[in-house]
Amino acid sequence: MTAAGAGKRPAGAQGPARTPGSSLDSWIPFLDVAAANREVGAELDRAIGRVIVSGRFILGPELDAFESEWARYVGARGCAGVGNGLDALTLALRAMDVGPGDEVIVPGQTFVATWLAVTATGARPVPVDVDPGTANMDPARLEAAITPRTRVVMPVHLFGRLARMAEIAAIARDRGLRILEDAAQAHGARNENGMAGTLADAAAWSFYPGKNLGALGDAGAVTSNDPELLGRVRILRNYGSPVRYKHEVLGVNSRLDELQAAALRIKLLRLDAWNQRRAHVAGTYLRGLAGLGDRLALPPAAGSEHSWHLFVVRLANRDALRDALATAGIDTLIHYPRPPHLQPAYAELGIPAGSLPVSEDFAARSLSLPIGPHLNADQVDRVIEVVRKAVGS
Ligand SMILES: *Cc1c(COP(=O)(O)O)cnc(C)c1O
């Protein structure tokens, strides 16, 4: 279930097992979620205590407050909290009337939830290959994927870098298509037109613990400037019920609960500071790992403000670098080792290997280095040192 790292040792990590926190320990986790929670520990305790004694756990005042605060942060007119990021995507698509017989255009390389949301509505995901620099949907390939069945284009701001929304919007608008942002990795990313979450008809968010804004469990939300669309998400998330025991549509149970909303309100106050620390880590990596040419491709300098959810490098011998880092006690992850069209779950779509070459290349050659607000300068320097040594600086 780990979409991004969540501060635990990934099952595939090699090298000697180390216990985080011991005095001799020099293990560098991929992401230290517990450190973030410790930084706001007293505030979290108070907020959670307040919910416990209130006796209200579902669709209460904490959710109302978080929805307003998140909408204000993003710059959208409104927000509807749901149970997780996959449901945010699915319910936003359903609120756009996407269903069986429809097609939704998705990037070829992304976390599988982007595609699963489309499948959950009964529609068909239609992939577009990604840009070789950024791994985001390549707008130059969008037009060719549009058919009379296409209803929605769903770009992902992968790794925290904004997709090329202006170009995508120009094509989609021309063809009468709606756009849904998968903003699950882009909390706080922005360009001159605004923040992730305001660059399309709606945006879906995940607050999975490992995201830049993470809850203490699963949580998600939809933001939009369209109150009618948000109204439909609110009905869908609550059994299709606008008022108690009246069921207008076949809804689901997917609510952002009061404990999660209370925790997210606390952590939202730190989001900008934490994103700045991520950007600082990314800047140090970019300087420290520069000049390795073809041996190590770095993420291109951001043309817009990046949320630095992940720092992904690419190289021919990815697995050897991963092993060298693991031996040095440095955890890495691969986002994502197999693109959705090559997953067994999507065999029925019959999209053969080789048909999305750039997406497949990212899957084969990319490696995500540790990044997060609680990675310290010494740790970043050690990662740089081990990487440079392993790829031959
Ligand atoms: C995390 C993630 C999701 C799914 O969010 P969950 O809350 O884990 O369901 C969807 N899309 C992308 C790009 C993600 O990274």
Short mmCIF file of N, CA and C in Angstrom, two decimals, residues 17 41 57 61 63 71 87 130 132 151 154 166 233 259 293:
data_model
loop_
_atom_site.label_atom_id
_atom_site.label_comp_id
_atom_site.label_asym_id
_atom_site.label_seq_id
_atom_site.Cartn_x
_atom_site.Cartn_y
_atom_site.Cartn_z
N ALA A 17 20.37 -5.10 8.96
CA ALA A 17 19.22 -4.47 9.61
C ALA A 17 19.73 -3.54 10.70
N GLY A 41 3.99 17.06 18.40
CA GLY A 41 3.39 16.05 19.27
C GLY A 41 2.39 16.62 20.29
N PHE A 57 -17.22 11.92 15.76
CA PHE A 57 -16.11 11.30 15.03
C PHE A 57 -16.26 11.36 13.52
N PRO A 61 -17.38 19.10 13.26
CA PRO A 61 -16.76 20.43 13.14
C PRO A 61 -15.29 20.42 12.72
N LEU A 63 -13.90 18.40 10.55
CA LEU A 63 -13.88 18.26 9.09
C LEU A 63 -14.30 19.57 8.44
N ALA A 71 -9.14 24.42 1.56
CA ALA A 71 -9.58 25.18 0.38
C ALA A 71 -8.88 26.54 0.35
N ASP A 87 -10.21 7.23 -3.32
CA ASP A 87 -11.63 7.62 -3.33
C ASP A 87 -11.81 9.06 -3.81
N VAL A 130 4.92 9.61 -21.03
CA VAL A 130 5.34 10.77 -20.24
C VAL A 130 6.54 11.45 -20.88
N PRO A 132 10.21 12.73 -21.20
CA PRO A 132 11.46 12.08 -20.75
C PRO A 132 12.22 12.89 -19.70
N ARG A 151 -13.74 11.52 -21.90
CA ARG A 151 -14.51 12.49 -21.11
C ARG A 151 -13.62 13.40 -20.29
N MET A 154 -6.67 13.34 -17.02
CA MET A 154 -6.25 13.30 -15.63
C MET A 154 -4.73 13.34 -15.50
N ALA A 166 -1.11 24.30 -18.59
CA ALA A 166 -1.63 25.26 -19.57
C ALA A 166 -1.77 24.59 -20.93
N VAL A 233 -19.80 15.18 -4.75
CA VAL A 233 -18.84 14.38 -3.99
C VAL A 233 -19.34 14.17 -2.57
N LEU A 259 -10.87 12.64 13.77
CA LEU A 259 -9.51 12.52 14.31
C LEU A 259 -8.48 12.90 13.25
N GLY A 293 26.96 13.65 -15.60
CA GLY A 293 26.61 13.42 -17.01
C GLY A 293 25.61 12.30 -17.18
#
